[in-house]
Coordinates of C-alpha atoms and ligand atoms in Angstrom, one line a residue:
M1 CA 61.0 -146.5 70.9
R2 CA 62.2 -146.3 74.2
K3 CA 66.4 -146.7 75.3
T4 CA 67.9 -146.8 78.5
V5 CA 71.4 -144.9 78.1
I6 CA 74.0 -145.0 80.3
F7 CA 74.6 -141.2 80.8
L8 CA 78.3 -140.1 83.2
L9 CA 75.9 -137.2 85.7
V10 CA 78.6 -135.1 86.7
V11 CA 78.3 -133.1 89.0
A12 CA 80.9 -129.4 91.3
L13 CA 81.0 -130.6 94.9
G14 CA 80.7 -127.3 96.9
L15 CA 84.3 -126.3 97.9
E16 CA 85.3 -125.4 94.6
S17 CA 86.6 -122.3 94.3
S18 CA 86.0 -118.9 91.9
S19 CA 87.5 -115.4 91.6
S20 CA 84.7 -114.5 93.9
D21 CA 84.4 -116.6 96.4
H22 CA 85.9 -114.7 99.1
H23 CA 85.0 -117.8 101.9
Q24 CA 86.9 -120.0 99.7
P25 CA 90.0 -117.2 98.4
Y26 CA 92.8 -119.7 98.5
R27 CA 91.4 -122.3 96.5
T28 CA 92.6 -122.8 93.0
A29 CA 90.9 -122.4 90.2
F30 CA 93.9 -125.2 87.6
H31 CA 96.3 -126.1 90.0
F32 CA 94.4 -129.9 91.3
Q33 CA 93.1 -130.1 94.8
P34 CA 91.1 -132.4 96.5
P35 CA 87.5 -131.0 97.0
Q36 CA 88.8 -131.7 101.5
N37 CA 90.7 -132.1 104.2
W38 CA 94.4 -133.1 103.9
M39 CA 96.8 -134.1 100.8
N40 CA 100.2 -134.5 100.2
D41 CA 102.3 -136.9 97.5
P42 CA 101.4 -137.5 94.3
N43 CA 101.7 -141.3 93.7
G44 CA 101.8 -143.9 90.3
P45 CA 101.0 -141.1 88.0
M46 CA 100.2 -142.4 85.1
Y47 CA 98.1 -142.6 81.0
Y48 CA 96.3 -145.7 80.8
N49 CA 94.3 -146.6 77.5
G50 CA 93.1 -142.2 76.9
V51 CA 93.0 -141.4 80.7
Y52 CA 96.0 -139.5 83.5
H53 CA 95.4 -140.8 87.2
N54 CA 96.6 -138.5 89.8
F55 CA 96.7 -141.0 92.9
Y56 CA 97.4 -139.0 96.1
Q57 CA 98.3 -139.3 99.3
H58 CA 95.6 -138.4 101.5
N59 CA 93.8 -138.1 104.7
P60 CA 89.6 -138.6 104.1
K61 CA 88.5 -137.2 107.3
G62 CA 90.2 -134.6 108.3
P63 CA 92.8 -131.3 106.7
L64 CA 95.6 -132.5 108.6
F65 CA 98.1 -135.8 107.7
S66 CA 97.4 -138.1 110.3
N67 CA 98.5 -142.4 110.8
Q68 CA 95.9 -143.3 108.4
M69 CA 96.9 -141.7 105.4
H70 CA 95.0 -142.8 101.6
W71 CA 95.4 -143.1 98.2
A72 CA 92.4 -141.5 97.1
H73 CA 91.7 -141.0 93.0
S74 CA 91.0 -138.5 90.6
V75 CA 91.1 -139.4 87.0
S76 CA 91.5 -136.8 83.8
Y77 CA 91.4 -136.3 80.6
D78 CA 93.4 -133.6 79.5
L79 CA 95.7 -133.4 82.9
I80 CA 92.9 -130.4 83.5
N81 CA 89.7 -131.3 84.3
W82 CA 89.6 -134.0 87.1
I83 CA 87.1 -135.9 87.9
H84 CA 86.8 -137.2 92.3
L85 CA 86.3 -140.6 92.6
D86 CA 86.5 -143.3 95.5
L87 CA 89.6 -143.9 97.5
A88 CA 91.7 -146.3 95.9
I89 CA 94.0 -148.2 98.2
T90 CA 92.9 -148.1 102.6
P91 CA 94.8 -148.7 104.9
T92 CA 92.7 -152.2 105.8
E93 CA 95.5 -155.8 106.2
H94 CA 98.6 -156.4 108.2
F95 CA 101.0 -155.1 105.6
D96 CA 99.5 -151.7 105.1
I97 CA 96.7 -151.4 108.5
N98 CA 98.7 -148.2 109.6
S99 CA 98.7 -146.3 106.5
C100 CA 99.4 -146.4 102.3
W101 CA 101.9 -144.8 102.2
S102 CA 104.3 -143.5 98.2
G103 CA 104.4 -145.4 95.8
S104 CA 104.6 -145.9 92.4
A105 CA 103.2 -146.4 88.4
T106 CA 104.8 -149.6 86.3
I107 CA 102.5 -150.7 83.0
L108 CA 103.8 -154.3 82.1
P109 CA 104.1 -155.5 79.2
G110 CA 100.5 -156.5 78.1
N111 CA 99.1 -152.4 78.5
K112 CA 98.3 -154.2 82.0
P113 CA 99.3 -151.4 84.8
V114 CA 100.0 -152.1 89.0
M115 CA 101.2 -151.1 92.0
L116 CA 104.7 -150.4 94.2
Y117 CA 103.9 -148.9 97.2
T118 CA 104.8 -148.0 100.7
G119 CA 102.5 -150.2 103.9
I120 CA 102.6 -149.4 107.3
D121 CA 102.5 -152.5 108.5
S122 CA 100.7 -154.1 112.0
Q123 CA 104.3 -153.7 113.6
F124 CA 105.2 -150.4 112.0
R125 CA 108.3 -151.5 109.9
Q126 CA 107.4 -150.1 105.9
V127 CA 107.3 -152.3 103.5
Q128 CA 106.4 -153.0 100.0
N129 CA 102.9 -153.5 98.5
L130 CA 101.6 -154.4 95.6
A131 CA 97.7 -153.6 93.9
V132 CA 96.8 -153.8 90.7
P133 CA 93.1 -152.6 89.1
K134 CA 90.6 -154.9 90.4
D135 CA 88.6 -155.1 86.4
L136 CA 91.2 -153.5 83.9
S137 CA 88.1 -152.9 81.4
D138 CA 86.9 -150.5 83.9
P139 CA 88.3 -147.1 81.6
Y140 CA 88.7 -145.3 85.2
L141 CA 90.1 -148.2 87.6
R142 CA 88.4 -147.2 90.0
E143 CA 88.8 -151.1 92.1
W144 CA 92.6 -151.6 93.3
V145 CA 92.9 -155.8 94.6
K146 CA 96.7 -156.2 97.2
Y147 CA 98.4 -159.3 96.4
T148 CA 97.6 -161.5 98.9
G149 CA 100.9 -162.5 99.8
N150 CA 102.3 -158.7 100.5
P151 CA 104.6 -158.0 101.0
I152 CA 106.8 -157.6 98.1
I153 CA 109.2 -157.1 99.9
S154 CA 110.4 -156.4 104.2
L155 CA 112.4 -155.1 105.7
P156 CA 116.2 -154.5 105.7
D157 CA 119.3 -156.1 108.3
G158 CA 119.9 -152.8 110.1
I159 CA 117.7 -150.1 108.3
Q160 CA 115.8 -148.1 111.0
P161 CA 110.9 -149.8 110.6
D162 CA 110.1 -145.6 109.7
D163 CA 113.3 -145.5 107.3
F164 CA 111.7 -147.4 104.0
R165 CA 109.8 -146.1 101.9
D166 CA 108.5 -144.5 98.2
P167 CA 109.4 -147.4 95.7
T168 CA 109.4 -146.1 92.1
T169 CA 108.8 -146.7 88.9
T170 CA 109.8 -150.2 88.5
W171 CA 112.4 -150.6 84.6
I172 CA 113.2 -153.4 82.6
A173 CA 116.4 -153.9 81.5
E174 CA 118.9 -155.9 78.9
D175 CA 118.6 -158.9 80.7
G176 CA 115.2 -159.3 81.6
K177 CA 115.2 -158.0 84.9
W178 CA 112.9 -155.4 85.8
R179 CA 114.1 -153.0 88.4
T180 CA 112.5 -150.7 91.2
I181 CA 114.3 -148.5 94.0
V182 CA 113.8 -148.1 97.4
G183 CA 114.6 -144.6 99.5
S184 CA 116.1 -145.8 103.8
Q185 CA 119.5 -144.2 105.3
K186 CA 121.2 -145.9 106.9
D187 CA 122.9 -143.0 109.7
K188 CA 122.0 -140.8 108.2
T189 CA 123.8 -142.2 105.0
G190 CA 120.7 -141.5 102.2
I191 CA 120.7 -144.6 100.6
A192 CA 118.4 -145.7 96.9
F193 CA 117.9 -149.6 98.1
L194 CA 118.3 -151.8 94.2
Y195 CA 115.9 -154.5 94.1
H196 CA 115.4 -156.4 90.9
S197 CA 112.8 -159.2 90.1
D198 CA 112.1 -161.5 87.3
D199 CA 108.8 -161.7 88.0
F200 CA 107.5 -158.6 89.8
I201 CA 107.0 -160.7 92.6
N202 CA 109.8 -162.6 94.2
W203 CA 112.6 -158.9 95.0
T204 CA 116.1 -159.5 95.4
R205 CA 118.5 -156.7 97.2
S206 CA 121.4 -156.1 94.8
D207 CA 124.1 -156.0 96.8
S208 CA 125.1 -151.8 96.8
P209 CA 122.6 -149.5 96.2
L210 CA 122.2 -147.6 93.2
H211 CA 123.3 -144.5 94.5
M212 CA 123.8 -143.3 99.0
V213 CA 125.4 -140.5 99.8
E214 CA 126.5 -139.0 103.7
D215 CA 124.6 -137.0 106.3
T216 CA 122.2 -136.3 103.2
G217 CA 119.7 -138.5 106.2
I218 CA 116.6 -140.2 104.5
W219 CA 116.2 -140.1 100.9
E220 CA 112.8 -139.7 99.5
C221 CA 109.9 -141.0 96.8
P222 CA 113.3 -141.6 94.6
D223 CA 112.3 -141.3 91.0
F224 CA 115.6 -142.5 88.2
F225 CA 114.3 -141.4 84.7
P226 CA 115.8 -141.8 81.7
V227 CA 115.8 -138.2 80.7
W228 CA 117.4 -137.7 75.9
I229 CA 120.1 -136.1 75.8
D230 CA 119.8 -134.9 72.0
S231 CA 115.6 -134.5 72.6
T232 CA 112.9 -132.6 74.7
N233 CA 110.6 -135.7 74.0
G234 CA 110.3 -138.1 77.0
V235 CA 111.5 -141.0 77.4
D236 CA 109.4 -144.4 78.6
T237 CA 111.1 -145.5 82.2
S238 CA 112.5 -149.2 79.9
V239 CA 114.3 -147.7 77.8
T240 CA 117.9 -149.9 77.5
A241 CA 120.6 -148.2 79.6
S242 CA 122.8 -149.2 77.2
N243 CA 121.2 -145.9 74.9
E244 CA 124.2 -143.4 73.8
H245 CA 121.4 -141.1 73.6
V246 CA 120.7 -141.3 77.3
M247 CA 121.1 -139.7 80.3
F248 CA 119.9 -140.7 84.0
V249 CA 117.9 -138.2 86.2
L250 CA 117.9 -139.2 89.5
K251 CA 115.2 -137.5 91.5
M252 CA 115.9 -137.5 95.9
G253 CA 113.3 -135.7 98.3
L254 CA 115.2 -134.3 101.3
L255 CA 113.5 -135.7 104.4
D256 CA 116.4 -133.3 106.6
H257 CA 115.4 -130.0 103.8
S258 CA 111.9 -130.9 102.4
K259 CA 113.2 -129.8 98.8
D260 CA 113.9 -132.2 96.3
Y261 CA 117.0 -132.6 94.2
Y262 CA 118.4 -134.4 91.6
L263 CA 121.3 -135.5 89.5
I264 CA 122.0 -136.3 86.3
G265 CA 124.2 -139.4 84.9
N266 CA 124.4 -141.9 83.6
Y267 CA 123.9 -146.4 84.7
D268 CA 125.8 -149.2 83.5
Y269 CA 122.6 -152.6 84.4
E270 CA 124.9 -154.8 83.9
K271 CA 126.7 -153.2 87.1
E272 CA 124.8 -152.9 88.7
L273 CA 126.0 -148.4 88.8
Y274 CA 124.5 -145.6 88.7
V275 CA 127.5 -142.0 88.3
P276 CA 126.8 -138.8 88.4
Q277 CA 128.0 -136.1 86.8
N278 CA 128.1 -134.0 90.1
D279 CA 128.0 -134.5 93.7
L280 CA 125.0 -133.9 95.9
T281 CA 125.1 -131.4 98.2
L282 CA 122.6 -128.7 100.0
S283 CA 124.0 -126.9 96.1
T284 CA 122.6 -129.2 94.1
L285 CA 120.6 -128.7 91.7
R286 CA 116.5 -129.1 92.4
Y287 CA 113.4 -129.0 90.5
D288 CA 112.3 -126.1 92.4
Y289 CA 114.0 -123.2 94.8
G290 CA 110.3 -122.6 96.4
K291 CA 108.3 -124.5 97.8
Y292 CA 108.1 -128.1 95.9
Y293 CA 108.3 -132.0 97.3
G294 CA 106.9 -135.2 96.7
S295 CA 107.2 -134.9 93.4
K296 CA 107.3 -137.8 90.8
S297 CA 107.7 -137.6 87.3
F298 CA 105.8 -139.7 84.3
F299 CA 106.1 -141.2 80.5
D300 CA 103.3 -139.6 78.6
P301 CA 102.8 -141.9 75.1
V302 CA 99.9 -139.1 73.6
K303 CA 102.5 -136.3 73.7
N304 CA 105.8 -139.2 74.0
R305 CA 106.7 -136.7 76.7
R306 CA 108.0 -136.8 80.6
I307 CA 105.2 -135.0 83.5
L308 CA 106.4 -133.9 86.8
M309 CA 103.8 -133.6 89.1
A310 CA 104.5 -132.8 92.9
W311 CA 103.3 -131.6 96.9
V312 CA 103.3 -127.6 97.2
N313 CA 102.7 -127.6 101.2
E314 CA 100.3 -124.7 102.9
S315 CA 102.4 -121.3 105.1
D316 CA 99.9 -120.7 107.1
S317 CA 99.4 -121.9 110.4
E318 CA 97.7 -125.4 111.2
A319 CA 94.6 -122.7 112.8
D320 CA 93.7 -121.5 109.2
T321 CA 94.2 -124.6 108.3
I322 CA 92.0 -126.1 110.2
A323 CA 89.1 -123.6 109.2
K324 CA 89.5 -123.9 105.2
G325 CA 89.7 -127.6 106.0
W326 CA 91.8 -128.6 103.4
A327 CA 95.9 -128.1 103.1
G328 CA 98.2 -129.4 100.1
I329 CA 97.5 -129.0 96.1
Q330 CA 99.6 -129.3 93.6
S331 CA 102.0 -128.1 90.9
F332 CA 100.2 -127.2 88.0
P333 CA 101.8 -130.7 85.4
R334 CA 105.3 -129.8 83.9
S335 CA 106.8 -131.2 81.0
I336 CA 111.5 -131.5 82.0
W337 CA 113.9 -132.9 79.5
L338 CA 117.2 -132.2 79.7
D339 CA 118.7 -128.8 78.9
K340 CA 121.1 -128.4 75.5
D341 CA 124.4 -128.7 77.6
Q342 CA 123.3 -131.9 80.4
K343 CA 123.9 -129.7 82.6
Q344 CA 120.1 -129.2 84.3
L345 CA 116.8 -130.0 83.7
M346 CA 114.3 -127.8 81.5
Q347 CA 110.6 -127.2 82.5
W348 CA 108.2 -125.6 81.8
P349 CA 104.5 -126.3 82.0
I350 CA 102.1 -127.9 79.9
E351 CA 100.5 -126.4 76.9
E352 CA 97.5 -128.1 77.7
I353 CA 97.4 -124.9 80.1
E354 CA 96.4 -122.7 77.0
M355 CA 93.1 -124.6 76.4
L356 CA 91.3 -122.4 79.4
F357 CA 93.6 -118.9 77.9
K358 CA 91.0 -115.9 77.3
N359 CA 91.8 -112.2 77.3
E360 CA 95.3 -112.2 76.0
V361 CA 96.8 -109.0 76.5
S362 CA 100.3 -108.1 75.3
S363 CA 103.2 -106.0 74.6
H364 CA 106.2 -105.0 72.8
N365 CA 109.4 -103.0 74.2
M366 CA 108.0 -101.3 76.8
K367 CA 110.9 -99.2 78.6
L368 CA 111.2 -98.6 82.8
E369 CA 112.8 -96.4 84.4
G370 CA 114.1 -97.3 87.4
G371 CA 111.3 -96.6 89.9
S372 CA 108.6 -97.3 88.0
L373 CA 105.7 -99.5 87.5
H374 CA 103.6 -100.9 84.2
E375 CA 99.8 -102.5 85.1
V376 CA 99.2 -105.5 83.2
Q377 CA 95.5 -104.8 83.0
G378 CA 92.8 -106.8 80.5
I379 CA 93.3 -109.9 82.8
T380 CA 92.3 -111.6 86.0
A381 CA 95.2 -111.1 87.9
S382 CA 93.9 -113.5 90.6
Q383 CA 94.2 -116.4 87.6
A384 CA 96.3 -115.9 85.4
D385 CA 99.8 -117.0 83.0
V386 CA 102.2 -113.9 82.6
R387 CA 104.9 -114.2 80.0
I388 CA 107.9 -111.2 80.3
A389 CA 110.9 -110.6 78.8
F390 CA 113.8 -108.3 79.6
N391 CA 116.4 -106.5 77.8
L392 CA 118.7 -105.6 79.5
T393 CA 122.7 -102.3 78.5
N394 CA 124.7 -101.3 79.9
L395 CA 125.3 -104.5 81.9
E396 CA 129.0 -103.0 82.6
E397 CA 126.9 -100.4 85.1
A398 CA 125.8 -104.1 86.7
E399 CA 127.3 -103.8 90.8
I400 CA 129.5 -106.5 92.1
L401 CA 128.0 -109.6 93.3
G402 CA 129.6 -109.6 97.7
E403 CA 130.4 -113.0 99.0
N404 CA 127.1 -114.4 100.2
W405 CA 127.1 -115.1 96.7
I406 CA 126.9 -118.8 97.0
D407 CA 123.9 -118.9 98.3
P408 CA 121.6 -116.5 96.3
Q409 CA 118.6 -117.2 98.9
V410 CA 120.6 -114.8 101.0
V411 CA 120.7 -112.3 98.5
C412 CA 116.8 -112.4 99.0
S413 CA 116.4 -112.0 101.9
E414 CA 118.8 -109.0 102.6
K415 CA 118.0 -107.1 99.5
D416 CA 114.3 -108.4 99.4
A417 CA 112.1 -106.2 96.7
S418 CA 111.8 -103.3 98.4
Y419 CA 116.3 -103.2 97.6
R420 CA 117.2 -100.4 95.6
G421 CA 119.8 -102.3 93.2
K422 CA 121.4 -100.8 89.4
F423 CA 120.0 -103.4 87.8
G424 CA 117.1 -105.5 89.8
A425 CA 114.4 -105.5 90.8
F426 CA 112.7 -105.9 88.1
G427 CA 110.1 -108.3 87.6
L428 CA 107.0 -108.6 88.6
L429 CA 104.3 -108.0 91.4
A430 CA 101.2 -110.5 91.8
L431 CA 99.0 -110.9 93.7
A432 CA 98.8 -106.7 94.7
S433 CA 96.8 -104.9 96.6
H434 CA 95.2 -101.2 95.5
D435 CA 97.7 -100.1 97.6
L436 CA 99.6 -102.9 96.7
T437 CA 100.0 -103.1 100.5
E438 CA 100.2 -106.6 99.8
Q439 CA 102.1 -108.5 96.6
T440 CA 104.6 -111.1 96.3
A441 CA 107.7 -109.9 94.2
I442 CA 109.6 -112.1 91.9
F443 CA 112.1 -110.8 90.0
F444 CA 115.5 -110.7 89.5
R445 CA 119.2 -108.6 89.5
V446 CA 121.9 -108.7 87.5
F447 CA 125.1 -109.2 89.7
Q448 CA 129.1 -109.3 88.2
N449 CA 131.1 -111.7 89.7
N450 CA 134.7 -112.6 88.2
G451 CA 134.1 -110.5 84.7
R452 CA 130.4 -113.1 84.2
F453 CA 127.3 -111.3 84.8
V454 CA 125.8 -113.2 87.8
V455 CA 121.2 -113.3 87.6
I456 CA 119.7 -114.2 90.0
M457 CA 115.9 -114.6 91.2
C458 CA 113.3 -113.5 93.7
S459 CA 110.0 -114.5 94.6
D460 CA 110.1 -112.9 97.8
Q461 CA 106.6 -113.2 100.3
S462 CA 107.3 -110.9 102.9
R463 CA 104.8 -108.7 102.3
S464 CA 102.5 -111.7 100.7
S465 CA 98.9 -110.8 103.0
T466 CA 99.3 -108.6 106.1
K467 CA 98.0 -112.1 108.0
N468 CA 100.2 -112.8 110.7
G469 CA 101.5 -116.2 111.1
I470 CA 102.2 -117.2 107.9
D471 CA 105.7 -118.0 106.4
K472 CA 106.6 -115.6 104.2
M473 CA 110.5 -116.9 103.6
S474 CA 112.0 -115.0 100.2
F475 CA 113.5 -117.5 97.9
G476 CA 116.5 -117.8 95.9
A477 CA 118.2 -119.7 93.1
F478 CA 120.3 -119.0 89.6
V479 CA 119.2 -118.9 87.6
D480 CA 122.0 -120.4 84.3
I481 CA 121.7 -117.5 81.7
N482 CA 124.2 -114.1 80.5
P483 CA 121.7 -111.5 80.0
Q484 CA 124.9 -110.3 77.5
Q485 CA 123.7 -112.6 75.5
E486 CA 120.0 -113.4 75.9
E487 CA 116.8 -111.4 77.5
I488 CA 115.8 -112.7 81.0
S489 CA 112.4 -114.3 80.7
L490 CA 109.5 -114.8 83.5
R491 CA 106.7 -116.7 83.5
T492 CA 104.7 -116.5 86.4
L493 CA 101.2 -118.9 86.9
I494 CA 99.2 -117.3 89.2
D495 CA 96.2 -119.4 91.6
H496 CA 94.4 -117.7 94.2
S497 CA 96.8 -118.8 96.4
I498 CA 100.0 -119.8 94.7
V499 CA 102.4 -118.2 92.2
E500 CA 104.5 -120.0 90.0
S501 CA 107.3 -118.9 88.5
F502 CA 109.9 -120.2 85.8
G503 CA 112.8 -118.5 85.2
G504 CA 115.3 -118.0 81.5
G505 CA 113.4 -120.4 80.1
G506 CA 112.8 -122.8 82.3
K507 CA 114.9 -123.1 84.0
T508 CA 115.3 -122.2 87.9
C509 CA 111.5 -122.4 89.5
I510 CA 110.1 -121.7 92.6
T511 CA 106.5 -122.1 93.5
A512 CA 105.2 -119.9 96.6
R513 CA 102.6 -120.4 98.4
V514 CA 100.1 -116.8 100.0
Y515 CA 97.4 -116.2 101.2
P516 CA 96.3 -112.5 100.4
T517 CA 93.9 -110.6 102.9
L518 CA 93.2 -108.5 100.0
A519 CA 94.6 -109.3 96.2
I520 CA 91.7 -111.4 97.0
G521 CA 89.5 -112.4 93.3
E522 CA 88.6 -109.8 91.4
E523 CA 90.3 -106.8 93.7
A524 CA 94.1 -108.7 92.5
R525 CA 96.3 -106.7 90.8
L526 CA 99.4 -107.6 88.5
F527 CA 102.3 -105.1 87.6
A528 CA 105.7 -105.4 86.1
F529 CA 108.4 -103.0 88.2
N530 CA 111.8 -101.3 87.6
N531 CA 113.0 -101.3 91.1
G532 CA 116.5 -101.0 90.1
T533 CA 118.0 -97.9 89.0
E534 CA 119.4 -98.3 85.6
S535 CA 116.7 -98.9 83.2
V536 CA 115.3 -102.2 81.6
V537 CA 113.1 -102.2 78.3
I538 CA 110.3 -105.4 78.8
S539 CA 110.3 -106.9 74.6
K540 CA 107.5 -108.7 75.3
L541 CA 105.1 -108.6 78.0
S542 CA 101.4 -111.6 77.6
A543 CA 99.5 -112.6 79.8
W544 CA 95.9 -114.8 79.4
S545 CA 93.5 -114.9 82.2
V546 CA 93.0 -118.9 83.3
K547 CA 89.4 -119.8 83.5
K548 CA 88.8 -121.1 86.0
A549 CA 89.0 -126.5 85.7
Q550 CA 86.7 -128.8 86.7
M551 CA 88.6 -129.2 89.0
N552 CA 86.4 -131.6 91.6
V553 CA 83.9 -132.8 89.2
E554 CA 82.5 -136.3 91.0
E555 CA 81.3 -139.1 88.2
T556 CA 77.3 -140.2 88.7
I557 CA 77.0 -143.7 87.1
G558 CA 73.3 -143.9 86.0
C559 CA 70.5 -144.5 84.0
A560 CA 68.1 -142.5 82.0
D561 CA 65.4 -143.4 79.6
Q562 CA 65.1 -141.4 76.2
Ligands
DQQ601 N1 104.9 -139.0 102.5 C1 104.2 -139.7 102.3 C2 105.3 -140.7 102.5 C3 107.4 -140.3 101.9 C4 106.1 -138.2 102.2 C5 103.4 -140.1 103.5 C6 106.8 -138.1 101.4 O1 105.7 -142.1 101.5 O2 108.7 -140.7 102.6 O3 103.1 -139.9 103.1 O4 106.6 -136.3 101.8

């Protein structure tokens, strides 16, 4: 009997990277990126009926940012392999004709997803719009319908037309009202305007913003979400604010610095008050101390966790970007939760990465004398996940940290990987060429300061490529651990042109973009190194090759006879 069945045809697009693709050596294997052209912020990530959705800012016509931004759309069953879909939200109406900028998803009661997003209207004002899926029975929610009464939130009086954007995932409090915040600024004071609504259509601005801080400039892509104080699980955004077991994170992207900062605090919805435990300054906590911006988190009910995704921009020149035909990748999705001491968030690559693992290599208790190297062999060093932990003794020999100690980035720039301190530099040399001409060094230095030990983590890109015209700035940050009591651990995801590192079990993260010319594909090598004068012990080293994910598969629905 002949039977007609619907089948899904999955076709890989031509631009995908492979470890031996010398035409596109900077395409990634397991970090999300579109088939081609420009991408920036992740938009409205969500889980709905078995499918993860990844929308993102996209210029479908070229590899540079444009004044006609769209929402592109990919879906996944595992956050690893992604199916590429048609554009989801495009600039077509008076309320978004000049661009569809960033926004967020909310799953309303009755399991109904909705999107709030910023439109740039026909008069170049930033306004907030609502869109809903056209057909909830479509498993991929391919088509989105804009509410005809948009904008649902107009530009407030006294705010510049280009200073009002990026509505968050909304939350509902005990009074039954929905709330969202929108990023803004007035006279350089960064603002999170708070709006509430009974029906999701009519929104009223609260008298006071949820939070604002002078001299911080516009706040982009704010995010506001609860975290458990006593669990690593995630919390749905609408968990009641009066729950004694949660604190609230407010994240803001500071455009003037292109960096995502966050505060941890308490939120009283009745007083409409958010009280962070610290002030926002440039030494406030950051999600990542390297390249990492426009991030957005969402609650994943499948694994009861909060997941964070972000845009990782290029560091190469505009000419290089045009030549390669694409720009922008996403960080590998991270689970985030509040650290036990409630002082900072912890971040860790989601466990699904393990489905791509092959060729594990490991070693234990290996002494690295000062000035020595150990090559990690047996894996593909251009596509790898590496975990290493260092034990230090004789810490009383550590150098005294001088007056620059306030800014670890300065320490990392002045004392790059080649500088021989006592404890440090020690760590990993990723994407290294055979002769070490090219290398990206992720490493630690340990100092003494006022009777305590200070651990600084650095990512040194100064030798990452023989090419010129690339931003090779070093990154650095403190790691809040006591090396007398615990090992100094580092986990690094290496993926052709991205090196994403997690120090202290996820307390400090640094992401770098690099463009090696020698250490590409099979030519790349990986080393553990100790360039300090004191020896260190590698208590454990594990590394895996990471297989290529199905990153840009195109899905076509067709019919087949069987
Ligand atoms: N990117 C979007 C804006 C957002 C900025 C435009 C942050 O909505 O403020 O592409 O990277």
